[in-house]
Amino acid sequence: MEPTKTITDIDDLFSRGVGEFVDPDGKFKEKLRKKMEGTYEGDIIIKFGVDPTRPDIHLGHAVIFRRLRQLQDLGCKIVFLVGDFTVQIGDPTGKSQIRPEVSQEDADNNIKTYLDQVGKILNTDPKVFSWIRNSDWYYGVTDLEAKDGIKVWLENRLINPRSFAGKAILYENTRMQKTHLGNQGIHDVTLRGLLFTLRHITHGQLIQRDMFQERIKNGGELYMHEMIYPVLQGIDSYLIHLIYGSCDLEAGGSDQTFNMLMGRDVMKTNGAPPQAVLSFKLLTGLDGKNKMSKSLDNYVAITDSPTDMYGKIMSLPDASIETWFELCTYTPVKAAQEILASLKDGTNPRDIKMRLAREIISIYHGEEKAKHAEEQFVSVFQKGELPEEMPTLQIPIHEKIAITEMLEMGLAQVGEEKSKSDIRRLVEQGAVTYQGEKITSPNEYLTPSAGDIVKVGKKTWFKIGE
């Protein structure tokens, strides 16, 4: 990662790729400057919340993570708030209908994957990084279910872990505020506290959200748990303030601006200094139309191999090049402008996308692997040579097999499952070659041998295994 070290970098930090920066009195910027000058010794706490609905971190998430890393390099501490409680409600942002709940088990599995991946971008040293679940304060004592085999002791007496006293002991000894942060007291949210906050939030404030208005206009249902989601997100900010001593800024995508601004209102209502808000432009996916999303299969994961990452970026529509340079690279603004200006002077967009791919891959895999990925791309897609590495298709050899069955098995093995009709269509369109020969009949049978090569479309290859 490229650190941000000078005070002069602050303006670029809060402008490049930024949708909105709310810091009315300039208090956050001033505190940051003092931190950089060494005249402020306290922690500057930045909250980033994520609902663990899916395990992969893609370049859209990384837009924010890379900015958070820059803030870490300036001395800020990132609190990675995992919404394992609120994910079971589902943030209605951008949704035309109610979102299905995510189980606690799935949320826990996704959390682990997130935390494993986030270290590729953020500095996870405890001095500048912490994480906590919001179930830590939303779950009450009676919500806990003791697992079989759990033993609870009270004054040297073994007590029932499913009794209220047993659950109370489990509650106290499983809160991250105590086990991970070493805090003596435990902060939580009670119904009384929630109602106190809701007394200061009007129905008009919540109903003005664009997605709510659109759903109502289209005759859709709007549920109360969805309406209070922004309030709960705001309460999270207040609890971060209580637990960590402050919540100076919340960062997120521009689709979260409403929720983050609600956090300011909730904090003021509860007597805490309101957080600044930093929202970022949303990265358009590989389709050039929609926000990058795994569900739309238009994403580049930060754990993708360099060759896969390179190939995906090269498929990007030309119209997206400018936004991707701004949001996905560290290329200085002036240099990026010069690169983009060359498009108007006749530079082949392919050459600019090659530079874009090389710079992005260098961030996550290093310059050497980025260079190798480019060499592979040129070799395979410009010179027509075979790739160095390709998936091995495990099927019986020297036995007849329908080309459609072979493709169905091969695509499933690399996570590109397609329907039988889609596979027949690929064959009929001439998108499949076997040992360099184009196959156009979906009814054709082949007798594969070990080492035979199958190509599907422009970027999928298989080698028949032993």
CSV table of C-alpha atoms in Angstrom, one decimal:
chain,number,residue,atom,x,y,z
A,1,MET,CA,0.0,0.0,0.0
A,2,GLU,CA,1.1,3.6,-0.7
A,3,PRO,CA,1.0,5.6,2.6
A,4,THR,CA,-0.3,9.1,2.8
A,5,LYS,CA,2.2,11.0,5.0
A,6,THR,CA,2.0,14.8,4.4
A,7,ILE,CA,-0.5,17.4,5.5
A,8,THR,CA,-0.8,18.6,1.9
A,9,ASP,CA,-2.3,15.2,1.0
A,10,ILE,CA,-5.4,15.8,3.1
A,11,ASP,CA,-7.3,17.7,0.5
A,12,ASP,CA,-6.8,14.9,-2.0
A,13,LEU,CA,-7.8,12.4,0.6
A,14,PHE,CA,-11.2,14.0,1.1
A,15,SER,CA,-11.9,14.8,-2.6
A,16,ARG,CA,-10.7,12.0,-4.8
A,17,GLY,CA,-13.4,9.5,-5.4
A,18,VAL,CA,-15.5,11.1,-2.6
A,19,GLY,CA,-19.3,11.4,-3.0
A,20,GLU,CA,-19.8,13.6,0.1
A,21,PHE,CA,-17.7,14.7,3.1
A,22,VAL,CA,-19.7,16.1,6.0
A,23,ASP,CA,-17.5,17.9,8.6
A,24,PRO,CA,-19.5,21.1,9.2
A,25,ASP,CA,-17.1,22.7,11.7
A,26,GLY,CA,-14.0,21.2,10.3
A,27,LYS,CA,-13.4,19.4,13.6
A,28,PHE,CA,-12.3,16.1,12.0
A,29,LYS,CA,-9.8,17.7,9.6
A,30,GLU,CA,-8.4,19.8,12.5
A,31,LYS,CA,-8.0,16.8,14.7
A,32,LEU,CA,-6.3,14.9,11.9
A,33,ARG,CA,-3.9,17.7,11.3
A,34,LYS,CA,-3.0,17.8,15.0
A,35,LYS,CA,-2.5,14.1,14.9
A,36,MET,CA,-0.1,14.4,12.0
A,37,GLU,CA,1.8,17.2,13.7
A,38,GLY,CA,2.1,15.2,16.9
A,39,THR,CA,0.1,17.7,19.0
A,40,TYR,CA,-2.9,15.3,19.5
A,41,GLU,CA,-2.1,12.0,21.3
A,42,GLY,CA,-5.6,10.5,21.6
A,43,ASP,CA,-7.1,7.9,19.2
A,44,ILE,CA,-9.0,9.1,16.1
A,45,ILE,CA,-11.7,6.5,15.7
A,46,ILE,CA,-13.1,5.8,12.2
A,47,LYS,CA,-16.0,3.4,12.0
A,48,PHE,CA,-16.6,1.2,8.9
A,49,GLY,CA,-19.6,-1.1,9.1
A,50,VAL,CA,-20.2,-4.1,7.0
A,51,ASP,CA,-23.1,-6.6,6.9
A,52,PRO,CA,-21.5,-10.0,6.3
A,53,THR,CA,-24.0,-11.2,3.7
A,54,ARG,CA,-21.3,-12.6,1.4
A,55,PRO,CA,-17.7,-13.7,2.0
A,56,ASP,CA,-15.8,-12.0,-0.9
A,57,ILE,CA,-14.2,-8.6,-0.8
A,58,HIS,CA,-14.1,-7.1,-4.3
A,59,LEU,CA,-12.6,-3.9,-5.8
A,60,GLY,CA,-15.8,-2.0,-4.9
A,61,HIS,CA,-15.2,-2.6,-1.2
A,62,ALA,CA,-11.5,-2.0,-1.7
A,63,VAL,CA,-12.2,1.6,-2.9
A,64,ILE,CA,-13.1,2.4,0.7
A,65,PHE,CA,-10.5,0.1,2.3
A,66,ARG,CA,-7.6,1.7,0.5
A,67,ARG,CA,-8.7,5.1,1.8
A,68,LEU,CA,-9.1,3.7,5.3
A,69,ARG,CA,-5.5,2.4,5.0
A,70,GLN,CA,-4.3,5.9,4.1
A,71,LEU,CA,-6.1,7.3,7.2
A,72,GLN,CA,-4.4,4.6,9.2
A,73,ASP,CA,-1.0,5.7,7.9
A,74,LEU,CA,-1.9,9.2,9.2
A,75,GLY,CA,-2.5,7.8,12.7
A,76,CYS,CA,-6.2,6.9,12.7
A,77,LYS,CA,-7.7,3.7,14.2
A,78,ILE,CA,-10.2,1.8,12.1
A,79,VAL,CA,-13.0,0.0,13.9
A,80,PHE,CA,-14.3,-2.6,11.6
A,81,LEU,CA,-17.9,-3.0,12.8
A,82,VAL,CA,-19.4,-6.4,11.8
A,83,GLY,CA,-23.2,-6.1,11.7
A,84,ASP,CA,-23.9,-9.8,12.6
A,85,PHE,CA,-27.1,-8.6,14.4
A,86,THR,CA,-28.4,-6.1,11.9
A,87,VAL,CA,-27.6,-8.4,8.9
A,88,GLN,CA,-30.4,-10.5,10.2
A,89,ILE,CA,-32.7,-7.5,9.6
A,90,GLY,CA,-31.1,-6.6,6.2
A,91,ASP,CA,-30.2,-3.1,5.2
A,92,PRO,CA,-33.0,-2.0,2.7
A,93,THR,CA,-30.6,0.4,0.9
A,94,GLY,CA,-31.1,0.1,-2.8
A,95,LYS,CA,-33.6,-2.8,-2.4
A,96,SER,CA,-36.9,-2.8,-4.1
A,97,GLN,CA,-38.2,-5.5,-1.8
A,98,ILE,CA,-37.4,-6.9,1.7
A,99,ARG,CA,-34.1,-8.7,1.8
A,100,PRO,CA,-34.0,-12.3,3.2
A,101,GLU,CA,-32.5,-12.8,6.6
A,102,VAL,CA,-29.0,-14.2,7.0
A,103,SER,CA,-28.5,-16.9,9.6
A,104,GLN,CA,-26.1,-16.3,12.5
A,105,GLU,CA,-24.1,-19.3,11.3
A,106,ASP,CA,-23.7,-17.9,7.8
A,107,ALA,CA,-22.9,-14.5,9.2
A,108,ASP,CA,-20.2,-16.1,11.4
A,109,ASN,CA,-18.6,-17.9,8.4
A,110,ASN,CA,-18.6,-14.7,6.3
A,111,ILE,CA,-17.1,-12.7,9.2
A,112,LYS,CA,-14.1,-15.1,9.2
A,113,THR,CA,-13.6,-14.7,5.5
A,114,TYR,CA,-13.8,-10.9,5.7
A,115,LEU,CA,-11.2,-10.7,8.4
A,116,ASP,CA,-8.9,-13.1,6.6
A,117,GLN,CA,-9.1,-10.9,3.5
A,118,VAL,CA,-9.1,-7.4,5.0
A,119,GLY,CA,-5.4,-7.7,6.0
A,120,LYS,CA,-4.5,-7.6,2.3
A,121,ILE,CA,-5.4,-3.9,2.4
A,122,LEU,CA,-5.7,-2.7,6.0
A,123,ASN,CA,-3.0,-2.6,8.7
A,124,THR,CA,-4.4,-5.0,11.3
A,125,ASP,CA,-2.0,-4.0,14.0
A,126,PRO,CA,-4.2,-3.5,17.2
A,127,LYS,CA,-2.8,0.0,17.5
A,128,VAL,CA,-4.6,1.1,14.3
A,129,PHE,CA,-7.2,-1.6,13.8
A,130,SER,CA,-10.0,-3.2,15.9
A,131,TRP,CA,-13.1,-5.1,15.1
A,132,ILE,CA,-16.3,-5.8,17.0
A,133,ARG,CA,-19.8,-7.3,16.4
A,134,ASN,CA,-22.9,-5.3,17.0
A,135,SER,CA,-24.5,-8.3,18.5
A,136,ASP,CA,-22.2,-7.5,21.4
A,137,TRP,CA,-24.7,-4.8,22.5
A,138,TYR,CA,-28.0,-5.8,20.8
A,139,TYR,CA,-28.2,-9.3,22.3
A,140,GLY,CA,-29.6,-9.5,25.8
A,141,VAL,CA,-29.0,-12.0,28.5
A,142,THR,CA,-32.0,-14.1,27.7
A,143,ASP,CA,-31.1,-14.2,24.0
A,144,LEU,CA,-28.2,-16.5,24.7
A,145,GLU,CA,-28.5,-20.2,24.2
A,146,ALA,CA,-25.9,-22.2,26.0
A,147,LYS,CA,-24.4,-24.9,23.9
A,148,ASP,CA,-24.3,-28.5,25.1
A,149,GLY,CA,-21.4,-29.2,27.4
A,150,ILE,CA,-21.0,-25.6,28.6
A,151,LYS,CA,-20.4,-25.4,32.3
A,152,VAL,CA,-21.0,-22.3,34.4
A,153,TRP,CA,-19.6,-21.7,37.9
A,154,LEU,CA,-20.9,-19.2,40.5
A,155,GLU,CA,-19.0,-19.0,43.8
A,156,ASN,CA,-17.5,-22.4,43.3
A,157,ARG,CA,-20.9,-23.9,42.6
A,158,LEU,CA,-21.9,-25.5,39.2
A,159,ILE,CA,-25.1,-23.9,38.1
A,160,ASN,CA,-27.5,-24.4,35.2
A,161,PRO,CA,-26.1,-22.6,32.1
A,162,ARG,CA,-29.7,-22.1,30.9
A,163,SER,CA,-30.9,-20.4,34.0
A,164,PHE,CA,-31.0,-16.6,34.1
A,165,ALA,CA,-28.0,-16.5,36.4
A,166,GLY,CA,-26.1,-18.9,34.2
A,167,LYS,CA,-26.9,-16.9,31.1
A,168,ALA,CA,-25.9,-13.7,32.8
A,169,ILE,CA,-22.5,-15.1,33.6
A,170,LEU,CA,-22.1,-16.3,30.0
A,171,TYR,CA,-23.2,-12.9,28.7
A,172,GLU,CA,-20.6,-11.1,30.7
A,173,ASN,CA,-17.8,-13.4,29.8
A,174,THR,CA,-18.5,-13.5,26.1
A,175,ARG,CA,-18.9,-9.8,25.3
A,176,MET,CA,-16.1,-8.7,23.0
A,177,GLN,CA,-15.9,-5.4,25.0
A,178,LYS,CA,-14.5,-7.6,27.8
A,179,THR,CA,-12.8,-10.5,26.0
A,180,HIS,CA,-11.1,-8.6,23.2
A,181,LEU,CA,-10.9,-5.0,24.4
A,182,GLY,CA,-10.3,-5.6,28.1
A,183,ASN,CA,-13.0,-3.1,29.1
A,184,GLN,CA,-14.3,-3.4,32.6
A,185,GLY,CA,-17.9,-2.2,31.9
A,186,ILE,CA,-20.2,-3.5,29.2
A,187,HIS,CA,-22.4,-1.2,27.2
A,188,ASP,CA,-25.6,-2.5,25.7
A,189,VAL,CA,-28.8,-1.3,24.1
A,190,THR,CA,-32.0,-1.7,26.1
A,191,LEU,CA,-35.6,-1.2,24.9
A,192,ARG,CA,-35.7,1.8,27.1
A,193,GLY,CA,-32.7,3.3,25.4
A,194,LEU,CA,-34.0,2.5,21.9
A,195,LEU,CA,-37.3,4.2,22.7
A,196,PHE,CA,-35.5,7.2,24.0
A,197,THR,CA,-33.7,7.5,20.7
A,198,LEU,CA,-36.8,6.9,18.6
A,199,ARG,CA,-38.6,9.7,20.5
A,200,HIS,CA,-36.2,12.1,18.8
A,201,ILE,CA,-36.4,10.7,15.2
A,202,THR,CA,-39.5,11.5,13.2
A,203,HIS,CA,-41.4,9.3,10.8
A,204,GLY,CA,-40.8,12.0,8.1
A,205,GLN,CA,-37.1,11.8,8.5
A,206,LEU,CA,-37.1,8.0,7.8
A,207,ILE,CA,-39.8,7.9,5.1
A,208,GLN,CA,-38.0,10.4,2.9
A,209,ARG,CA,-35.4,7.8,1.8
A,210,ASP,CA,-35.6,7.4,-2.0
A,211,MET,CA,-35.9,3.6,-1.9
A,212,PHE,CA,-38.8,3.8,0.5
A,213,GLN,CA,-40.6,6.3,-1.6
A,214,GLU,CA,-40.0,4.2,-4.7
A,215,ARG,CA,-41.3,1.0,-3.0
A,216,ILE,CA,-44.4,2.8,-1.7
A,217,LYS,CA,-45.0,4.3,-5.2
A,218,ASN,CA,-44.9,0.8,-6.7
A,219,GLY,CA,-47.3,-0.6,-4.2
A,220,GLY,CA,-44.7,-2.6,-2.3
A,221,GLU,CA,-44.7,-3.3,1.4
A,222,LEU,CA,-42.5,-1.3,3.8
A,223,TYR,CA,-41.8,-3.0,7.1
A,224,MET,CA,-41.1,-1.3,10.4
A,225,HIS,CA,-37.8,-3.2,11.1
A,226,GLU,CA,-36.5,-1.9,7.7
A,227,MET,CA,-37.5,1.7,8.7
A,228,ILE,CA,-35.5,1.6,11.9
A,229,TYR,CA,-32.4,0.1,10.3
A,230,PRO,CA,-30.8,3.6,9.9
A,231,VAL,CA,-31.5,4.3,13.5
A,232,LEU,CA,-29.8,1.1,14.6
A,233,GLN,CA,-26.8,2.0,12.4
A,234,GLY,CA,-26.7,5.3,14.2
A,235,ILE,CA,-26.9,3.7,17.6
A,236,ASP,CA,-23.9,1.6,16.5
A,237,SER,CA,-22.0,4.8,16.1
A,238,TYR,CA,-23.0,5.9,19.6
A,239,LEU,CA,-21.9,2.6,21.1
A,240,ILE,CA,-18.6,2.8,19.3
A,241,HIS,CA,-18.2,6.3,21.0
A,242,LEU,CA,-18.9,4.7,24.4
A,243,ILE,CA,-16.7,1.7,23.9
A,244,TYR,CA,-13.7,3.3,22.2
A,245,GLY,CA,-13.9,6.8,23.6
A,246,SER,CA,-15.0,8.5,20.4
A,247,CYS,CA,-16.5,7.8,17.0
A,248,ASP,CA,-14.9,10.6,14.9
A,249,LEU,CA,-15.9,9.6,11.4
A,250,GLU,CA,-17.9,7.0,9.6
A,251,ALA,CA,-16.9,5.9,6.1
A,252,GLY,CA,-19.0,4.0,3.5
A,253,GLY,CA,-20.4,4.0,0.0
A,254,SER,CA,-22.5,6.8,-1.2
A,255,ASP,CA,-25.5,4.5,-0.9
A,256,GLN,CA,-24.9,4.7,2.9
A,257,THR,CA,-24.9,8.5,3.2
A,258,PHE,CA,-28.5,8.6,4.6
A,259,ASN,CA,-27.7,6.0,7.2
A,260,MET,CA,-24.4,7.7,8.2
A,261,LEU,CA,-26.0,11.1,8.5
A,262,MET,CA,-28.7,9.5,10.7
A,263,GLY,CA,-25.7,8.5,12.9
A,264,ARG,CA,-25.0,12.2,13.5
A,265,ASP,CA,-28.5,12.8,14.7
A,266,VAL,CA,-28.5,9.7,17.0
A,267,MET,CA,-25.2,10.7,18.5
A,268,LYS,CA,-26.4,14.3,19.2
A,269,THR,CA,-29.6,13.0,20.7
A,270,ASN,CA,-27.6,10.9,23.1
A,271,GLY,CA,-25.2,13.7,24.0
A,272,ALA,CA,-22.2,12.5,22.0
A,273,PRO,CA,-20.2,14.7,19.6
A,274,PRO,CA,-21.6,13.8,16.1
A,275,GLN,CA,-19.4,11.9,13.8
A,276,ALA,CA,-18.1,13.3,10.5
A,277,VAL,CA,-19.3,11.4,7.4
A,278,LEU,CA,-17.2,10.3,4.4
A,279,SER,CA,-19.0,8.7,1.5
A,280,PHE,CA,-17.4,7.4,-1.6
A,281,LYS,CA,-18.6,7.0,-5.2
A,282,LEU,CA,-19.8,3.6,-6.1
A,283,LEU,CA,-17.6,1.5,-8.4
A,284,THR,CA,-19.4,0.3,-11.5
A,285,GLY,CA,-18.9,-3.3,-12.2
A,286,LEU,CA,-17.5,-5.1,-15.3
A,287,ASP,CA,-20.8,-4.7,-17.1
A,288,GLY,CA,-20.3,-0.9,-17.1
A,289,LYS,CA,-23.9,-0.4,-15.8
A,290,ASN,CA,-24.5,-1.6,-12.3
A,291,LYS,CA,-22.7,-1.2,-9.0
A,292,MET,CA,-20.1,-3.9,-8.6
A,293,SER,CA,-21.8,-6.9,-7.0
A,294,LYS,CA,-21.2,-10.6,-6.6
A,295,SER,CA,-24.9,-11.3,-7.1
A,296,LEU,CA,-24.6,-9.6,-10.5
A,297,ASP,CA,-21.4,-11.5,-11.3
A,298,ASN,CA,-19.8,-8.2,-12.5
A,299,TYR,CA,-17.1,-8.1,-9.9
A,300,VAL,CA,-13.3,-8.5,-9.5
A,301,ALA,CA,-12.4,-10.1,-6.1
A,302,ILE,CA,-9.2,-9.0,-4.4
A,303,THR,CA,-8.4,-12.7,-4.0
A,304,ASP,CA,-8.7,-13.4,-7.8
A,305,SER,CA,-5.5,-14.7,-9.3
A,306,PRO,CA,-3.4,-12.1,-11.2
A,307,THR,CA,-4.3,-13.7,-14.5
A,308,ASP,CA,-8.0,-13.8,-13.8
A,309,MET,CA,-7.9,-10.3,-12.5
A,310,TYR,CA,-6.1,-9.1,-15.6
A,311,GLY,CA,-8.5,-10.8,-18.0
A,312,LYS,CA,-11.5,-9.4,-16.2
A,313,ILE,CA,-10.2,-5.8,-16.2
A,314,MET,CA,-9.4,-6.1,-19.9
A,315,SER,CA,-13.1,-6.9,-20.5
A,316,LEU,CA,-14.1,-3.5,-18.9
A,317,PRO,CA,-16.1,-1.2,-21.2
A,318,ASP,CA,-14.0,1.8,-22.4
A,319,ALA,CA,-16.5,4.2,-20.8
A,320,SER,CA,-15.5,2.9,-17.4
A,321,ILE,CA,-11.7,3.5,-17.7
A,322,GLU,CA,-11.8,7.0,-16.2
A,323,THR,CA,-13.8,6.0,-13.1
A,324,TRP,CA,-11.6,2.9,-12.5
A,325,PHE,CA,-8.4,5.0,-12.7
A,326,GLU,CA,-9.9,7.4,-10.1
A,327,LEU,CA,-11.3,4.8,-7.7
A,328,CYS,CA,-9.1,1.7,-8.1
A,329,THR,CA,-5.5,3.1,-8.5
A,330,TYR,CA,-3.0,5.3,-6.8
A,331,THR,CA,-2.2,7.1,-10.1
A,332,PRO,CA,-1.9,10.8,-9.3
A,333,VAL,CA,-4.8,12.8,-10.6
A,334,LYS,CA,-2.7,14.8,-13.0
A,335,ALA,CA,-1.1,11.7,-14.5
A,336,ALA,CA,-4.5,10.0,-14.8
A,337,GLN,CA,-5.8,13.0,-16.6
A,338,GLU,CA,-2.9,12.9,-19.1
A,339,ILE,CA,-3.5,9.2,-19.7
A,340,LEU,CA,-7.2,9.7,-20.3
A,341,ALA,CA,-6.5,12.7,-22.6
A,342,SER,CA,-4.5,10.4,-24.8
A,343,LEU,CA,-7.7,8.5,-25.6
A,344,LYS,CA,-8.9,11.6,-27.5
A,345,ASP,CA,-5.6,11.7,-29.3
A,346,GLY,CA,-6.1,8.2,-30.7
A,347,THR,CA,-4.4,6.0,-28.2
A,348,ASN,CA,-5.9,2.5,-28.3
A,349,PRO,CA,-8.2,1.9,-25.3
A,350,ARG,CA,-6.7,-1.6,-25.0
A,351,ASP,CA,-3.3,-0.1,-24.2
A,352,ILE,CA,-4.8,2.1,-21.4
A,353,LYS,CA,-6.7,-0.8,-19.9
A,354,MET,CA,-3.5,-2.8,-19.9
A,355,ARG,CA,-1.9,-0.1,-17.8
A,356,LEU,CA,-5.0,0.0,-15.6
A,357,ALA,CA,-4.9,-3.8,-15.1
A,358,ARG,CA,-1.2,-3.7,-14.3
A,359,GLU,CA,-1.6,-1.0,-11.7
A,360,ILE,CA,-4.5,-2.6,-10.0
A,361,ILE,CA,-2.9,-6.0,-9.8
A,362,SER,CA,0.3,-4.5,-8.4
A,363,ILE,CA,-1.6,-3.2,-5.4
A,364,TYR,CA,-2.9,-6.7,-4.4
A,365,HIS,CA,-0.3,-9.0,-5.8
A,366,GLY,CA,2.9,-7.0,-6.4
A,367,GLU,CA,4.5,-5.6,-9.6
A,368,GLU,CA,6.3,-8.9,-10.5
A,369,LYS,CA,3.0,-10.9,-10.7
A,370,ALA,CA,1.3,-8.0,-12.5
A,371,LYS,CA,4.0,-8.0,-15.1
A,372,HIS,CA,3.7,-11.8,-15.5
A,373,ALA,CA,-0.1,-11.6,-15.8
A,374,GLU,CA,0.3,-9.0,-18.6
A,375,GLU,CA,2.8,-11.3,-20.4
A,376,GLN,CA,0.3,-14.2,-20.1
A,377,PHE,CA,-2.4,-12.0,-21.5
A,378,VAL,CA,-0.3,-10.9,-24.5
A,379,SER,CA,0.8,-14.5,-25.1
A,380,VAL,CA,-2.7,-16.0,-25.0
A,381,PHE,CA,-5.0,-13.4,-26.3
A,382,GLN,CA,-2.8,-11.5,-28.7
A,383,LYS,CA,-0.4,-14.2,-29.9
A,384,GLY,CA,-2.9,-17.1,-29.7
A,385,GLU,CA,-0.6,-19.3,-27.5
A,386,LEU,CA,-1.8,-21.6,-24.8
A,387,PRO,CA,-1.9,-20.3,-21.2
A,388,GLU,CA,0.8,-21.6,-18.8
A,389,GLU,CA,-1.8,-22.8,-16.4
A,390,MET,CA,-5.3,-24.0,-16.9
A,391,PRO,CA,-7.8,-26.1,-14.8
A,392,THR,CA,-7.6,-29.9,-15.2
A,393,LEU,CA,-10.8,-31.6,-16.2
A,394,GLN,CA,-11.2,-34.9,-14.4
A,395,ILE,CA,-13.2,-37.2,-16.6
A,396,PRO,CA,-12.8,-40.8,-17.8
A,397,ILE,CA,-10.4,-40.9,-20.7
A,398,HIS,CA,-10.6,-43.1,-23.8
A,399,GLU,CA,-14.3,-43.3,-23.4
A,400,LYS,CA,-16.9,-41.6,-25.5
A,401,ILE,CA,-18.6,-38.5,-24.0
A,402,ALA,CA,-20.9,-35.9,-25.4
A,403,ILE,CA,-19.3,-32.5,-25.8
A,404,THR,CA,-22.2,-30.9,-23.9
A,405,GLU,CA,-21.6,-33.3,-20.9
A,406,MET,CA,-17.9,-32.6,-21.0
A,407,LEU,CA,-18.5,-28.8,-20.9
A,408,GLU,CA,-21.1,-29.1,-18.1
A,409,MET,CA,-18.6,-31.0,-16.0
A,410,GLY,CA,-15.7,-28.6,-16.8
A,411,LEU,CA,-17.6,-25.4,-16.2
A,412,ALA,CA,-18.9,-26.7,-12.9
A,413,GLN,CA,-15.4,-27.5,-11.8
A,414,VAL,CA,-14.3,-23.9,-12.2
A,415,GLY,CA,-17.4,-22.4,-10.8
A,416,GLU,CA,-18.9,-21.3,-14.1
A,417,GLU,CA,-22.0,-23.5,-14.1
A,418,LYS,CA,-24.3,-23.0,-17.0
A,419,SER,CA,-27.6,-24.6,-18.0
A,420,LYS,CA,-27.8,-27.3,-20.6
A,421,SER,CA,-29.4,-24.9,-23.1
A,422,ASP,CA,-26.7,-22.3,-22.5
A,423,ILE,CA,-24.0,-24.9,-23.2
A,424,ARG,CA,-25.7,-26.1,-26.4
A,425,ARG,CA,-25.9,-22.5,-27.5
A,426,LEU,CA,-22.2,-22.0,-26.9
A,427,VAL,CA,-21.4,-25.0,-29.1
A,428,GLU,CA,-23.8,-23.9,-31.8
A,429,GLN,CA,-22.3,-20.4,-31.8
A,430,GLY,CA,-18.8,-21.8,-32.5
A,431,ALA,CA,-17.5,-20.7,-29.1
A,432,VAL,CA,-16.0,-24.2,-28.3
A,433,THR,CA,-12.8,-25.7,-29.7
A,434,TYR,CA,-11.3,-29.2,-28.9
A,435,GLN,CA,-7.6,-29.7,-29.7
A,436,GLY,CA,-7.8,-26.5,-31.8
A,437,GLU,CA,-10.8,-27.7,-33.9
A,438,LYS,CA,-14.0,-25.8,-33.6
A,439,ILE,CA,-17.0,-27.9,-32.5
A,440,THR,CA,-20.4,-26.7,-33.7
A,441,SER,CA,-22.7,-29.6,-33.1
A,442,PRO,CA,-24.0,-30.1,-29.6
A,443,ASN,CA,-24.7,-33.8,-30.5
A,444,GLU,CA,-21.0,-34.6,-31.2
A,445,TYR,CA,-19.2,-37.2,-29.1
A,446,LEU,CA,-15.5,-37.2,-28.4
A,447,THR,CA,-13.0,-39.7,-27.0
A,448,PRO,CA,-10.7,-37.7,-24.8
A,449,SER,CA,-7.1,-38.5,-24.1
A,450,ALA,CA,-4.9,-37.1,-21.2
A,451,GLY,CA,-3.5,-33.7,-22.1
A,452,ASP,CA,-6.2,-32.8,-24.6
A,453,ILE,CA,-7.2,-29.1,-24.6
A,454,VAL,CA,-10.7,-27.6,-24.5
A,455,LYS,CA,-11.4,-23.9,-25.0
A,456,VAL,CA,-14.8,-22.3,-24.2
A,457,GLY,CA,-15.3,-18.7,-25.3
A,458,LYS,CA,-12.4,-16.3,-25.2
A,459,LYS,CA,-11.0,-16.9,-21.7
A,460,THR,CA,-11.9,-20.4,-20.4
A,461,TRP,CA,-9.5,-23.3,-21.0
A,462,PHE,CA,-9.4,-26.9,-19.7
A,463,LYS,CA,-6.8,-29.7,-19.9
A,464,ILE,CA,-8.0,-33.3,-19.7
A,465,GLY,CA,-6.5,-35.0,-16.7
A,466,GLU,CA,-5.0,-38.5,-16.4
